[in-house]
XYZ file of C-alpha atoms in Angstrom:
296
model
C -34.611 4.321 -24.143
C -32.484 6.218 -21.645
C -32.644 9.154 -19.238
C -29.965 11.788 -18.666
C -29.640 14.201 -15.735
C -27.019 16.979 -15.803
C -25.860 17.995 -12.328
C -25.689 21.774 -12.101
C -23.402 21.809 -9.039
C -21.845 18.347 -8.548
C -19.081 19.437 -6.122
C -19.737 20.190 -2.463
C -20.178 23.943 -1.974
C -20.145 24.625 -5.697
C -22.517 27.363 -6.889
C -24.623 26.570 -9.905
C -28.018 25.811 -11.350
C -30.137 22.899 -10.104
C -29.756 19.511 -11.742
C -31.977 19.040 -14.763
C -33.401 16.167 -16.792
C -32.472 16.657 -20.456
C -32.908 14.919 -23.779
C -30.443 11.982 -23.689
C -29.302 12.933 -27.194
C -28.228 16.380 -25.999
C -24.557 17.167 -25.172
C -23.497 16.206 -21.656
C -19.887 17.490 -21.557
C -17.795 20.063 -23.394
C -15.141 18.903 -25.856
C -12.503 20.403 -23.529
C -13.637 18.394 -20.490
C -10.674 16.594 -18.892
C -12.806 13.523 -18.283
C -13.282 13.171 -22.028
C -9.776 14.239 -23.040
C -7.753 12.447 -20.352
C -10.075 10.107 -18.476
C -9.569 12.401 -15.470
C -12.658 11.502 -13.498
C -14.504 8.746 -11.682
C -17.744 6.859 -12.114
C -20.084 4.328 -10.526
C -22.713 2.022 -12.018
C -25.777 1.291 -9.910
C -27.958 -1.687 -10.785
C -31.713 -1.269 -11.215
C -33.393 -4.652 -10.796
C -37.125 -5.064 -11.222
C -37.531 -1.300 -11.002
C -35.537 -0.887 -7.764
C -32.158 0.740 -7.245
C -29.719 -1.537 -5.437
C -26.943 -0.522 -3.028
C -27.011 3.156 -3.973
C -25.330 4.353 -0.771
C -22.258 2.067 -1.054
C -21.828 3.303 -4.630
C -21.991 6.943 -3.548
C -19.489 6.276 -0.767
C -17.124 4.628 -3.236
C -17.558 7.552 -5.657
C -16.354 9.897 -2.919
C -13.409 7.588 -2.107
C -12.351 7.409 -5.763
C -12.675 11.192 -6.110
C -10.413 11.673 -3.083
C -7.781 9.372 -4.612
C -7.759 11.605 -7.717
C -7.674 14.815 -5.638
C -10.979 15.862 -7.194
C -13.162 18.340 -5.332
C -15.404 16.513 -2.876
C -18.565 15.468 -4.738
C -21.920 16.572 -3.370
C -23.448 13.163 -2.751
C -26.854 14.704 -2.106
C -26.858 16.169 -5.618
C -25.883 12.829 -7.134
C -28.393 10.932 -4.985
C -31.201 13.164 -6.252
C -29.955 12.918 -9.842
C -29.927 9.111 -9.670
C -33.504 9.051 -8.362
C -34.632 11.446 -11.101
C -32.918 9.519 -13.904
C -34.175 6.134 -12.684
C -37.739 7.418 -12.346
C -37.656 8.962 -15.836
C -36.297 5.744 -17.356
C -38.856 3.486 -15.686
C -41.710 5.788 -16.721
C -41.087 4.712 -20.334
C -41.960 1.075 -19.549
C -45.326 -0.512 -18.841
C -43.405 -3.092 -16.772
C -39.947 -2.386 -15.330
C -37.116 -4.047 -17.261
C -35.557 -6.990 -15.438
C -32.189 -5.243 -15.459
C -31.205 -1.626 -15.991
C -28.386 0.558 -14.757
C -27.651 4.082 -13.631
C -24.170 5.392 -14.437
C -22.850 8.233 -12.263
C -20.024 10.266 -13.841
C -17.912 12.922 -12.110
C -14.966 14.611 -13.868
C -12.489 17.387 -13.126
C -14.241 19.487 -15.751
C -12.628 22.099 -17.967
C -8.995 21.205 -18.518
C -7.612 24.713 -17.907
C -10.188 26.044 -15.450
C -8.615 28.079 -12.636
C -8.635 26.558 -9.105
C -10.787 25.191 -7.598
C -12.080 24.316 -11.069
C -15.602 23.494 -12.139
C -16.243 19.739 -12.106
C -18.744 18.049 -14.398
C -21.354 15.607 -13.160
C -24.139 13.691 -14.841
C -26.202 10.527 -14.429
C -27.324 8.276 -17.284
C -29.959 5.557 -16.789
C -30.606 2.906 -19.439
C -31.754 -0.707 -19.800
C -29.225 -3.542 -19.748
C -29.396 -6.719 -21.877
C -30.885 -9.830 -20.292
C -28.203 -11.697 -18.319
C -30.358 -14.463 -16.845
C -28.660 -17.098 -19.037
C -25.176 -16.140 -17.795
C -26.356 -16.221 -14.180
C -27.809 -19.697 -14.616
C -25.415 -21.358 -17.065
C -22.193 -19.485 -16.328
C -19.624 -17.791 -18.541
C -16.310 -18.711 -20.095
C -13.254 -16.673 -19.130
C -9.544 -16.422 -19.819
C -6.734 -15.457 -17.457
C -4.902 -12.283 -18.521
C -1.799 -10.663 -17.052
C -2.509 -7.148 -15.720
C 1.168 -6.205 -16.074
C 2.104 -5.319 -12.505
C 3.006 -7.246 -9.319
C 0.928 -7.798 -6.212
C 0.856 -4.798 -3.862
C 1.298 -2.155 -6.550
C -1.447 -0.065 -4.946
C 0.720 0.436 -1.859
C 4.017 0.732 -3.733
C 2.779 3.159 -6.399
C -0.389 4.981 -5.237
C -0.202 7.317 -8.236
C -1.322 4.385 -10.406
C -4.730 4.762 -8.695
C -5.246 1.028 -8.226
C -8.508 0.679 -6.330
C -10.097 3.847 -7.736
C -12.976 3.514 -10.201
C -11.707 5.980 -12.772
C -12.892 6.814 -16.272
C -9.562 5.465 -17.574
C -11.028 2.102 -18.576
C -9.111 1.556 -21.819
C -7.115 -1.384 -20.399
C -10.249 -3.021 -18.999
C -12.079 -2.777 -22.302
C -9.015 -4.012 -24.198
C -8.937 -7.044 -21.894
C -12.577 -7.806 -22.686
C -11.974 -7.464 -26.423
C -8.991 -9.803 -26.161
C -11.106 -12.317 -24.243
C -13.830 -12.142 -26.894
C -11.246 -12.643 -29.646
C -10.199 -15.835 -27.868
C -13.806 -17.036 -27.759
C -14.447 -16.229 -24.089
C -17.099 -14.024 -22.501
C -14.938 -12.439 -19.792
C -11.451 -12.260 -18.319
C -9.813 -12.665 -14.928
C -6.849 -10.349 -14.434
C -3.808 -11.513 -12.467
C -0.548 -9.960 -11.304
C 2.833 -10.684 -12.837
C 3.633 -12.828 -9.788
C 0.527 -14.981 -10.111
C -2.096 -13.450 -7.812
C -5.738 -12.962 -8.762
C -6.976 -9.383 -9.027
C -10.452 -8.955 -10.531
C -12.341 -9.124 -13.805
C -12.475 -5.999 -15.992
C -15.924 -5.123 -14.626
C -16.458 -7.599 -11.779
C -15.043 -8.946 -8.537
C -13.842 -12.566 -8.316
C -15.165 -14.978 -5.672
C -13.617 -18.420 -5.118
C -15.285 -21.216 -3.143
C -13.199 -23.879 -1.409
C -15.470 -26.186 0.569
C -17.495 -24.119 3.032
C -15.265 -21.075 2.626
C -15.559 -18.333 -0.010
C -12.642 -15.961 -0.560
C -12.028 -12.862 -2.644
C -8.710 -11.053 -3.222
C -7.800 -8.628 -0.454
C -8.617 -5.011 -1.307
C -5.354 -3.910 0.326
C -3.638 -5.131 -2.821
C -5.061 -2.140 -4.681
C -8.414 -3.581 -5.759
C -11.807 -1.964 -6.088
C -13.982 -3.028 -3.141
C -17.002 -4.469 -4.951
C -20.474 -3.515 -3.736
C -22.081 -6.676 -5.166
C -19.237 -8.725 -3.718
C -20.020 -7.367 -0.255
C -23.712 -8.183 -0.689
C -22.825 -11.679 -1.936
C -20.648 -12.244 1.138
C -23.568 -11.263 3.379
C -25.814 -13.767 1.603
C -23.222 -16.552 1.682
C -22.554 -16.023 5.367
C -26.294 -16.213 6.048
C -26.262 -19.610 4.333
C -23.452 -20.976 6.474
C -20.326 -20.127 4.485
C -17.251 -18.506 5.974
C -16.153 -15.535 3.868
C -12.669 -14.076 3.779
C -10.518 -11.424 2.113
C -7.039 -12.743 1.347
C -4.478 -13.179 -1.405
C -5.682 -15.714 -3.981
C -3.116 -17.451 -6.176
C -3.988 -18.261 -9.764
C -3.664 -22.013 -9.118
C -6.604 -21.839 -6.695
C -8.966 -20.968 -9.549
C -8.681 -24.342 -11.257
C -8.767 -26.216 -7.932
C -11.855 -24.412 -6.586
C -15.318 -25.856 -6.021
C -16.795 -22.768 -7.700
C -15.608 -19.451 -9.148
C -17.929 -16.489 -9.625
C -17.801 -12.996 -11.103
C -19.966 -10.448 -9.286
C -21.017 -6.908 -10.133
C -23.951 -4.634 -9.407
C -25.647 -5.054 -12.774
C -25.002 -8.658 -13.799
C -24.938 -9.835 -10.161
C -23.388 -13.276 -9.571
C -22.258 -15.286 -12.608
C -20.461 -18.606 -12.261
C -17.356 -19.238 -14.353
C -18.034 -22.514 -16.159
C -14.831 -22.546 -18.202
C -11.420 -20.991 -17.580
C -8.791 -21.071 -20.320
C -10.858 -23.824 -21.996
C -10.836 -25.917 -18.837
C -14.240 -26.764 -17.365
C -14.958 -25.631 -13.818
C -17.726 -26.967 -11.539
C -20.889 -24.885 -11.168
C -23.159 -24.861 -8.120
C -26.345 -23.747 -9.857
C -28.509 -23.996 -6.747
C -26.199 -21.874 -4.595
C -25.765 -19.313 -7.379
C -29.538 -19.001 -7.767
C -30.007 -18.647 -4.005
C -27.444 -15.855 -3.696
C -28.837 -14.026 -6.734
C -32.316 -14.204 -5.247
C -30.938 -12.646 -2.071
C -29.184 -9.926 -4.078
C -32.372 -9.144 -6.009
C -34.412 -8.895 -2.810
C -31.857 -6.620 -1.141
C -32.565 -2.909 -1.753
């Protein structure tokens, strides 16, 4: 089951037909679309938990930020907001009871590869259920450390690499996950060539040391996680000090807890890193996830 909405005019000021709900098996983009051919576009994934969209506005804001980094025409966030609501409603209408976890993927590309300026961007929203992740949230996941292939600070030194933008060019991220699976792990934590923690292929990394929880500084060219921000708010409400700073790889194995956070799977503890067991605070993890699920 899924629901697909094609945005008729996804760019601000762009003329076009209204957005429309279509058969999810129908074509969504042309074969000459630069998002398909070159990964020249951006996306966001919004979690739907218990039938409710979570943190939609931060995702739309980040979509606009990523689009600006790619010099894409400014997206019409009102069009995407309405498309998300339509797709989510259509998906949930197919269920007697809302699925525990679903997601809404927002996609915005440059459109036709050789379209004359200002071009004609493509936009669509796809909503679909997500597999049950309650076991991973409770019991944790295994992960391996993988080298991302560039040093700390590359986002500032080489902005054309688009570090910190959520682009459709996810081949490296998916290759990292496949490599982790081949090594018997569920996920991966990416690090710089000089030993600093970045993020997981689809999640932010949180590290607890005593009563302090840290995550790598976004100034290093990282995606600013929406679920990570919500987790920080919950942790601070429960008495933890939260901080953005550089995190060295050695801190992972010395930490009291390590988590991966994202908008769909929420907060998952890392129970094993490179075959080395890490401590899990099941009670704290459950508390934060309850807060995330109750937060619209």
